[in-house]
PDB file of C-alpha atoms and ligand atoms in Angstrom:
ATOM      1  CA  MET A   7       0.012   0.012  -0.037  1.00 63.00           C
ATOM      2  CA  PRO A   8       1.721   3.256  -1.099  1.00 72.00           C
ATOM      3  CA  SER A   9       1.656   6.136   1.425  1.00 87.00           C
ATOM      4  CA  PRO A  10      -1.108   8.624   0.829  1.00 95.00           C
ATOM      5  CA  LEU A  11      -0.253  11.121  -1.900  1.00 98.00           C
ATOM      6  CA  ARG A  12       0.212  14.622  -0.452  1.00 98.00           C
ATOM      7  CA  VAL A  13      -1.769  17.021  -2.614  1.00 98.00           C
ATOM      8  CA  ALA A  14      -1.712  20.746  -2.916  1.00 98.00           C
ATOM      9  CA  VAL A  15      -4.642  22.472  -4.600  1.00 98.00           C
ATOM     10  CA  LEU A  16      -4.772  25.929  -6.234  1.00 98.00           C
ATOM     11  CA  ALA A  17      -8.128  27.621  -6.792  1.00 98.00           C
ATOM     12  CA  SER A  18      -9.399  31.128  -7.476  1.00 98.00           C
ATOM     13  CA  GLY A  19     -13.095  30.711  -7.044  1.00 97.00           C
ATOM     14  CA  ARG A  20     -15.957  29.099  -5.238  1.00 97.00           C
ATOM     15  CA  GLY A  21     -14.106  25.723  -4.908  1.00 98.00           C
ATOM     16  CA  SER A  22     -16.822  23.237  -5.771  1.00 98.00           C
ATOM     17  CA  ASN A  23     -14.193  20.930  -7.340  1.00 98.00           C
ATOM     18  CA  LEU A  24     -12.081  21.171  -4.183  1.00 98.00           C
ATOM     19  CA  GLN A  25     -15.218  20.328  -2.178  1.00 98.00           C
ATOM     20  CA  ALA A  26     -15.707  17.202  -4.342  1.00 98.00           C
ATOM     21  CA  LEU A  27     -12.101  16.172  -3.583  1.00 98.00           C
ATOM     22  CA  ILE A  28     -12.558  16.696   0.138  1.00 98.00           C
ATOM     23  CA  ALA A  29     -15.875  14.847   0.128  1.00 98.00           C
ATOM     24  CA  ALA A  30     -14.235  11.821  -1.668  1.00 98.00           C
ATOM     25  CA  ARG A  31     -11.365  11.863   0.809  1.00 98.00           C
ATOM     26  CA  ASP A  32     -13.881  12.003   3.714  1.00 98.00           C
ATOM     27  CA  ALA A  33     -15.863   9.120   2.210  1.00 98.00           C
ATOM     28  CA  GLY A  34     -12.708   7.055   2.130  1.00 97.00           C
ATOM     29  CA  THR A  35     -12.630   6.730  -1.640  1.00 97.00           C
ATOM     30  CA  LEU A  36      -9.687   9.075  -2.273  1.00 98.00           C
ATOM     31  CA  PRO A  37      -6.573   8.175  -0.225  1.00 97.00           C
ATOM     32  CA  VAL A  38      -4.804  11.531  -0.213  1.00 98.00           C
ATOM     33  CA  ASP A  39      -3.658  14.047   2.371  1.00 98.00           C
ATOM     34  CA  PHE A  40      -4.207  17.716   1.542  1.00 98.00           C
ATOM     35  CA  ALA A  41      -0.952  19.534   2.152  1.00 98.00           C
ATOM     36  CA  VAL A  42      -2.204  23.031   1.383  1.00 98.00           C
ATOM     37  CA  VAL A  43      -4.752  25.032  -0.566  1.00 98.00           C
ATOM     38  CA  GLY A  44      -3.543  28.255  -2.174  1.00 98.00           C
ATOM     39  CA  SER A  45      -5.216  31.055  -4.029  1.00 98.00           C
ATOM     40  CA  ASP A  46      -4.585  34.355  -5.813  1.00 98.00           C
ATOM     41  CA  LYS A  47      -7.816  35.673  -4.182  1.00 98.00           C
ATOM     42  CA  ALA A  48      -7.929  36.142  -0.449  1.00 98.00           C
ATOM     43  CA  ASN A  49     -11.792  35.879  -0.528  1.00 98.00           C
ATOM     44  CA  ALA A  50     -11.976  32.693  -2.697  1.00 98.00           C
ATOM     45  CA  GLY A  51     -14.684  30.362  -1.497  1.00 98.00           C
ATOM     46  CA  ALA A  52     -12.145  27.561  -1.943  1.00 98.00           C
ATOM     47  CA  LEU A  53     -10.006  28.977   0.923  1.00 98.00           C
ATOM     48  CA  ALA A  54     -13.037  29.091   3.296  1.00 98.00           C
ATOM     49  CA  LEU A  55     -13.856  25.448   2.342  1.00 98.00           C
ATOM     50  CA  ALA A  56     -10.276  24.375   3.035  1.00 98.00           C
ATOM     51  CA  ARG A  57     -10.156  26.166   6.383  1.00 98.00           C
ATOM     52  CA  GLY A  58     -13.432  24.470   7.300  1.00 98.00           C
ATOM     53  CA  ALA A  59     -11.829  21.134   6.539  1.00 98.00           C
ATOM     54  CA  GLY A  60      -8.739  21.917   8.595  1.00 98.00           C
ATOM     55  CA  ILE A  61      -6.428  22.186   5.570  1.00 98.00           C
ATOM     56  CA  PRO A  62      -3.639  24.809   5.730  1.00 98.00           C
ATOM     57  CA  THR A  63      -4.220  27.701   3.279  1.00 98.00           C
ATOM     58  CA  PHE A  64      -2.475  30.713   1.830  1.00 98.00           C
ATOM     59  CA  ALA A  65      -3.403  33.551  -0.443  1.00 98.00           C
ATOM     60  CA  LEU A  66      -0.983  35.601  -2.530  1.00 98.00           C
ATOM     61  CA  ASP A  67      -2.137  38.961  -3.961  1.00 98.00           C
ATOM     62  CA  PRO A  68      -0.675  39.320  -7.510  1.00 97.00           C
ATOM     63  CA  LYS A  69      -0.710  43.095  -7.043  1.00 97.00           C
ATOM     64  CA  ALA A  70       1.819  42.746  -4.261  1.00 97.00           C
ATOM     65  CA  PHE A  71       4.410  41.407  -6.744  1.00 97.00           C
ATOM     66  CA  GLY A  72       6.413  43.338  -9.251  1.00 95.00           C
ATOM     67  CA  SER A  73       6.084  40.727 -11.983  1.00 94.00           C
ATOM     68  CA  ARG A  74       4.442  37.412 -12.868  1.00 92.00           C
ATOM     69  CA  ARG A  75       7.844  35.836 -12.459  1.00 93.00           C
ATOM     70  CA  GLU A  76       8.101  37.048  -8.826  1.00 95.00           C
ATOM     71  CA  PHE A  77       4.556  35.912  -8.081  1.00 97.00           C
ATOM     72  CA  ASP A  78       5.129  32.490  -9.503  1.00 96.00           C
ATOM     73  CA  ALA A  79       8.434  32.137  -7.690  1.00 96.00           C
ATOM     74  CA  GLU A  80       6.745  32.769  -4.331  1.00 97.00           C
ATOM     75  CA  LEU A  81       3.782  30.567  -5.248  1.00 97.00           C
ATOM     76  CA  PHE A  82       5.973  27.599  -6.058  1.00 97.00           C
ATOM     77  CA  ARG A  83       8.182  28.269  -3.038  1.00 97.00           C
ATOM     78  CA  ARG A  84       5.030  27.902  -0.865  1.00 98.00           C
ATOM     79  CA  LEU A  85       3.966  24.759  -2.664  1.00 97.00           C
ATOM     80  CA  ASP A  86       7.457  23.229  -2.263  1.00 97.00           C
ATOM     81  CA  ALA A  87       7.485  24.107   1.374  1.00 98.00           C
ATOM     82  CA  SER A  88       4.084  22.347   1.876  1.00 98.00           C
ATOM     83  CA  GLY A  89       5.745  19.001   1.114  1.00 98.00           C
ATOM     84  CA  ALA A  90       3.153  18.257  -1.571  1.00 98.00           C
ATOM     85  CA  ASP A  91       3.879  15.429  -4.036  1.00 97.00           C
ATOM     86  CA  ALA A  92       1.254  16.538  -6.515  1.00 98.00           C
ATOM     87  CA  LEU A  93      -0.543  19.743  -7.463  1.00 98.00           C
ATOM     88  CA  VAL A  94      -4.147  20.065  -8.653  1.00 98.00           C
ATOM     89  CA  LEU A  95      -5.375  23.200 -10.352  1.00 98.00           C
ATOM     90  CA  ALA A  96      -9.100  23.382  -9.602  1.00 98.00           C
ATOM     91  CA  GLY A  97     -10.356  26.595 -11.096  1.00 97.00           C
ATOM     92  CA  PHE A  98      -7.075  28.514 -10.760  1.00 97.00           C
ATOM     93  CA  MET A  99      -7.495  31.419 -13.081  1.00 95.00           C
ATOM     94  CA  ARG A 100      -3.936  32.645 -13.488  1.00 94.00           C
ATOM     95  CA  ILE A 101      -1.493  31.623 -16.219  1.00 92.00           C
ATOM     96  CA  LEU A 102       1.681  30.137 -14.694  1.00 92.00           C
ATOM     97  CA  ASP A 103       5.120  30.826 -15.957  1.00 86.00           C
ATOM     98  CA  GLY A 104       6.549  27.906 -17.876  1.00 83.00           C
ATOM     99  CA  GLU A 105       9.929  28.012 -16.134  1.00 87.00           C
ATOM    100  CA  ALA A 106       8.398  28.078 -12.690  1.00 89.00           C
ATOM    101  CA  LEU A 107       6.159  25.156 -13.262  1.00 93.00           C
ATOM    102  CA  THR A 108       8.778  22.915 -14.966  1.00 93.00           C
ATOM    103  CA  PRO A 109       9.810  21.026 -11.761  1.00 94.00           C
ATOM    104  CA  TRP A 110       6.093  20.064 -11.340  1.00 96.00           C
ATOM    105  CA  VAL A 111       5.507  18.744 -14.844  1.00 96.00           C
ATOM    106  CA  GLY A 112       4.278  15.198 -14.565  1.00 97.00           C
ATOM    107  CA  ARG A 113       2.789  15.736 -11.087  1.00 97.00           C
ATOM    108  CA  MET A 114       0.485  18.660 -11.777  1.00 98.00           C
ATOM    109  CA  ILE A 115      -3.044  18.376 -13.270  1.00 98.00           C
ATOM    110  CA  ASN A 116      -5.752  20.813 -14.246  1.00 98.00           C
ATOM    111  CA  ILE A 117      -9.504  20.512 -14.805  1.00 98.00           C
ATOM    112  CA  HIS A 118     -10.703  22.430 -17.836  1.00 98.00           C
ATOM    113  CA  PRO A 119     -14.375  22.742 -18.848  1.00 98.00           C
ATOM    114  CA  SER A 120     -14.184  21.623 -22.482  1.00 98.00           C
ATOM    115  CA  LEU A 121     -13.445  18.554 -24.546  1.00 98.00           C
ATOM    116  CA  LEU A 122      -9.814  19.513 -25.204  1.00 98.00           C
ATOM    117  CA  PRO A 123      -8.263  20.213 -27.658  1.00 97.00           C
ATOM    118  CA  LYS A 124     -11.471  22.153 -28.323  1.00 98.00           C
ATOM    119  CA  TYR A 125     -11.860  25.511 -26.614  1.00 98.00           C
ATOM    120  CA  ARG A 126      -8.711  26.179 -24.696  1.00 96.00           C
ATOM    121  CA  GLY A 127      -8.940  29.350 -22.536  1.00 95.00           C
ATOM    122  CA  LEU A 128     -12.126  31.079 -21.339  1.00 96.00           C
ATOM    123  CA  HIS A 129     -15.915  30.970 -22.094  1.00 98.00           C
ATOM    124  CA  THR A 130     -15.940  27.346 -23.106  1.00 98.00           C
ATOM    125  CA  HIS A 131     -19.633  26.808 -22.505  1.00 98.00           C
ATOM    126  CA  ARG A 132     -20.585  29.812 -24.636  1.00 98.00           C
ATOM    127  CA  ARG A 133     -18.193  28.754 -27.416  1.00 98.00           C
ATOM    128  CA  ALA A 134     -19.618  25.220 -27.455  1.00 98.00           C
ATOM    129  CA  LEU A 135     -23.190  26.606 -27.712  1.00 98.00           C
ATOM    130  CA  GLU A 136     -22.215  29.075 -30.402  1.00 98.00           C
ATOM    131  CA  ALA A 137     -20.589  26.331 -32.436  1.00 98.00           C
ATOM    132  CA  GLY A 138     -23.804  24.292 -32.222  1.00 98.00           C
ATOM    133  CA  ASP A 139     -21.941  21.320 -30.668  1.00 98.00           C
ATOM    134  CA  ALA A 140     -24.174  18.303 -29.804  1.00 98.00           C
ATOM    135  CA  GLU A 141     -21.746  17.334 -27.041  1.00 98.00           C
ATOM    136  CA  HIS A 142     -19.739  19.238 -24.417  1.00 98.00           C
ATOM    137  CA  GLY A 143     -17.510  18.080 -21.618  1.00 98.00           C
ATOM    138  CA  ALA A 144     -14.630  18.458 -19.279  1.00 98.00           C
ATOM    139  CA  SER A 145     -10.998  17.338 -19.421  1.00 98.00           C
ATOM    140  CA  VAL A 146      -8.337  16.703 -16.819  1.00 98.00           C
ATOM    141  CA  HIS A 147      -4.871  17.083 -18.271  1.00 98.00           C
ATOM    142  CA  TYR A 148      -1.275  17.244 -17.163  1.00 98.00           C
ATOM    143  CA  VAL A 149      -0.118  20.814 -16.944  1.00 97.00           C
ATOM    144  CA  THR A 150       2.731  21.839 -19.192  1.00 95.00           C
ATOM    145  CA  ALA A 151       4.001  25.265 -20.260  1.00 91.00           C
ATOM    146  CA  GLU A 152       1.410  25.201 -23.072  1.00 90.00           C
ATOM    147  CA  LEU A 153      -1.870  26.787 -21.728  1.00 88.00           C
ATOM    148  CA  ASP A 154      -4.553  24.055 -21.568  1.00 90.00           C
ATOM    149  CA  GLY A 155      -2.306  22.157 -23.964  1.00 92.00           C
ATOM    150  CA  GLY A 156      -0.801  19.339 -21.822  1.00 96.00           C
ATOM    151  CA  PRO A 157      -1.598  15.667 -22.423  1.00 98.00           C
ATOM    152  CA  VAL A 158      -5.243  14.879 -21.633  1.00 98.00           C
ATOM    153  CA  ILE A 159      -5.694  12.087 -19.092  1.00 98.00           C
ATOM    154  CA  ALA A 160      -9.488  11.754 -18.978  1.00 98.00           C
ATOM    155  CA  GLN A 161     -12.700  13.364 -20.134  1.00 98.00           C
ATOM    156  CA  ALA A 162     -16.371  13.411 -19.179  1.00 98.00           C
ATOM    157  CA  ARG A 163     -19.026  14.142 -21.813  1.00 98.00           C
ATOM    158  CA  ILE A 164     -22.573  15.481 -21.621  1.00 98.00           C
ATOM    159  CA  ASP A 165     -25.177  16.083 -24.351  1.00 98.00           C
ATOM    160  CA  VAL A 166     -26.074  19.677 -25.186  1.00 98.00           C
ATOM    161  CA  ARG A 167     -29.829  19.890 -24.847  1.00 96.00           C
ATOM    162  CA  PRO A 168     -32.197  22.116 -26.772  1.00 93.00           C
ATOM    163  CA  GLY A 169     -32.752  25.215 -24.710  1.00 93.00           C
ATOM    164  CA  ASP A 170     -29.414  24.984 -22.873  1.00 96.00           C
ATOM    165  CA  ASP A 171     -27.901  28.382 -22.041  1.00 97.00           C
ATOM    166  CA  GLU A 172     -24.401  29.066 -20.868  1.00 98.00           C
ATOM    167  CA  HIS A 173     -25.286  28.986 -17.197  1.00 98.00           C
ATOM    168  CA  GLY A 174     -27.388  25.819 -17.420  1.00 97.00           C
ATOM    169  CA  LEU A 175     -24.750  24.005 -19.413  1.00 98.00           C
ATOM    170  CA  ALA A 176     -21.994  25.061 -17.065  1.00 98.00           C
ATOM    171  CA  GLN A 177     -24.036  23.800 -14.070  1.00 97.00           C
ATOM    172  CA  ARG A 178     -24.781  20.469 -15.600  1.00 98.00           C
ATOM    173  CA  LEU A 179     -21.201  20.004 -16.565  1.00 98.00           C
ATOM    174  CA  LEU A 180     -20.076  20.861 -13.050  1.00 98.00           C
ATOM    175  CA  GLY A 181     -21.922  17.790 -11.831  1.00 97.00           C
ATOM    176  CA  VAL A 182     -19.678  15.500 -13.931  1.00 97.00           C
ATOM    177  CA  GLU A 183     -16.549  17.549 -13.167  1.00 98.00           C
ATOM    178  CA  HIS A 184     -17.110  16.590  -9.508  1.00 98.00           C
ATOM    179  CA  GLN A 185     -16.859  12.911 -10.485  1.00 98.00           C
ATOM    180  CA  LEU A 186     -14.066  13.344 -13.020  1.00 98.00           C
ATOM    181  CA  LEU A 187     -11.491  15.163 -10.889  1.00 98.00           C
ATOM    182  CA  PRO A 188     -11.615  12.751  -7.870  1.00 98.00           C
ATOM    183  CA  ALA A 189     -11.481   9.749 -10.316  1.00 98.00           C
ATOM    184  CA  VAL A 190      -8.325  11.003 -11.978  1.00 98.00           C
ATOM    185  CA  LEU A 191      -6.704  11.974  -8.630  1.00 98.00           C
ATOM    186  CA  ARG A 192      -7.477   8.516  -7.392  1.00 98.00           C
ATOM    187  CA  LEU A 193      -5.373   7.068 -10.259  1.00 98.00           C
ATOM    188  CA  LEU A 194      -2.624   9.476  -9.426  1.00 98.00           C
ATOM    189  CA  ALA A 195      -2.802   8.589  -5.751  1.00 97.00           C
ATOM    190  CA  ALA A 196      -2.433   4.920  -6.734  1.00 97.00           C
ATOM    191  CA  ARG A 197       0.700   5.863  -8.745  1.00 97.00           C
ATOM    192  CA  ARG A 198      -0.967   4.385 -11.835  1.00 98.00           C
ATOM    193  CA  LEU A 199      -0.507   7.405 -14.140  1.00 98.00           C
ATOM    194  CA  ALA A 200       2.516   8.907 -15.822  1.00 98.00           C
ATOM    195  CA  LEU A 201       3.123  11.614 -18.337  1.00 98.00           C
ATOM    196  CA  LEU A 202       4.945  10.296 -21.463  1.00 97.00           C
ATOM    197  CA  PRO A 203       6.695  13.331 -22.938  1.00 90.00           C
ATOM    198  CA  PRO A 204       5.871  15.154 -25.032  1.00 87.00           C
ATOM    199  CA  HIS A 205       2.162  14.450 -25.421  1.00 92.00           C
ATOM    200  CA  GLY A 206       1.359  11.026 -24.030  1.00 97.00           C
ATOM    201  CA  VAL A 207      -0.180   9.504 -20.899  1.00 98.00           C
ATOM    202  CA  ALA A 208       0.594   6.050 -19.504  1.00 98.00           C
ATOM    203  CA  LEU A 209      -1.796   4.068 -17.348  1.00 98.00           C
ATOM    204  CA  ASP A 210      -0.167   1.135 -15.528  1.00 98.00           C
ATOM    205  CA  GLY A 211       2.906   1.531 -17.686  1.00 97.00           C
ATOM    206  CA  ARG A 212       0.929   1.327 -20.979  1.00 97.00           C
ATOM    207  CA  ALA A 213       0.530   4.347 -23.316  1.00 98.00           C
ATOM    208  CA  LEU A 214      -3.079   5.338 -23.606  1.00 98.00           C
ATOM    209  CA  PRO A 215      -4.295   5.554 -27.245  1.00 97.00           C
ATOM    210  CA  ALA A 216      -6.899   8.156 -26.220  1.00 98.00           C
ATOM    211  CA  PRO A 217      -8.048   9.895 -23.011  1.00 98.00           C
ATOM    212  CA  LEU A 218      -9.904   7.785 -20.474  1.00 98.00           C
ATOM    213  CA  GLN A 219     -13.698   8.447 -20.434  1.00 98.00           C
ATOM    214  CA  LEU A 220     -15.923   8.792 -17.425  1.00 98.00           C
ATOM    215  CA  ARG A 221     -18.938   6.441 -17.720  1.00 97.00           C
ATOM    216  CA  HIS A 222     -21.295   5.948 -14.817  1.00 92.00           C
ATOM    217  CA  GLY A 223     -18.794   7.440 -12.490  1.00 91.00           C
ATOM    218  CA  GLU A 224     -15.935   5.158 -13.598  1.00 94.00           C
ATOM    219  CA  LEU A 225     -12.992   5.866 -15.854  1.00 97.00           C
ATOM    220  CA  VAL A 226     -12.777   3.493 -18.769  1.00 96.00           C
ATOM    221  CA  ASP A 227     -10.532   3.274 -21.776  1.00 91.00           C
TER     222      ASP A 227
HETATM  223  C1  GRF B   4     -14.631  24.682 -13.182  1.00 90.15           C
HETATM  224  O1  GRF B   4     -15.579  24.772 -14.191  1.00 90.15           O
HETATM  225  C2  GRF B   4     -13.316  24.140 -13.742  1.00 90.15           C
HETATM  226  O2  GRF B   4     -13.481  23.250 -14.786  1.00 90.15           O
HETATM  227  C3  GRF B   4     -12.706  25.427 -14.228  1.00 90.15           C
HETATM  228  O3  GRF B   4     -13.027  26.395 -13.285  1.00 90.15           O
HETATM  229  C4  GRF B   4     -14.298  26.045 -12.629  1.00 90.15           C
HETATM  230  C5  GRF B   4     -13.996  26.007 -11.155  1.00 90.15           C
HETATM  231  O4  GRF B   4     -15.165  25.822 -10.453  1.00 90.15           O
HETATM  232  N1  GRF B   4     -11.297  25.280 -14.429  1.00 90.15           N
HETATM  233  P1  GRF B   4     -15.105  25.589  -8.824  1.00 90.15           P
HETATM  234  O5  GRF B   4     -14.328  26.808  -8.258  1.00 90.15           O
HETATM  235  O6  GRF B   4     -14.321  24.301  -8.612  1.00 90.15           O
HETATM  236  O7  GRF B   4     -16.536  25.548  -8.344  1.00 90.15           O
END
């Protein structure tokens, strides 16, 4: 039995994905220890949730730093100091400097609300609706220096329904995000995943031909 993975989480917003991770840990289905939760917003809901769960937190105000480089250096200094083995970006809305994140490549994941490689960046729900997509979804990928461009580990799909608006679609997708992120972190915690540079993912030592898919709450290939 490997020792529990020590996980740091970065979040800028309400923190519902963090809440899903904490709930899975509390339910005994996600064997991780949360080392720290950090944010670029002192009033982020995610920080309040973490404090409520007894997880150490920190907030760094980007305005207090002269440059992105200095902010990122302090951010990663804090993450290193937490003793975390892995880092989860759960709604962290800042772009990270490629050089600063390099030591974490292969142990850092992000959840993005689109079926990557479609719709990197912002307003993914609106863009899926505007394109008339029949299907929308979320992806969990390894973070590399390329924004929303690292190898995709797993995806969850939902149908776009007639009458869906941006808010409704986002809300429905959030429900599956809350299953997807714990499911991927579970694989990471079991040391079953690896990044195969430059664009691949291995599960149990075998290169995945395509991202895993969430079906009925389980990841399948
Ligand atoms: C989620 O939609 C996630 O996919 C995106 O940011 C949002 C965060 O929501 N990266 P929450 O703060 O976890 O509720």
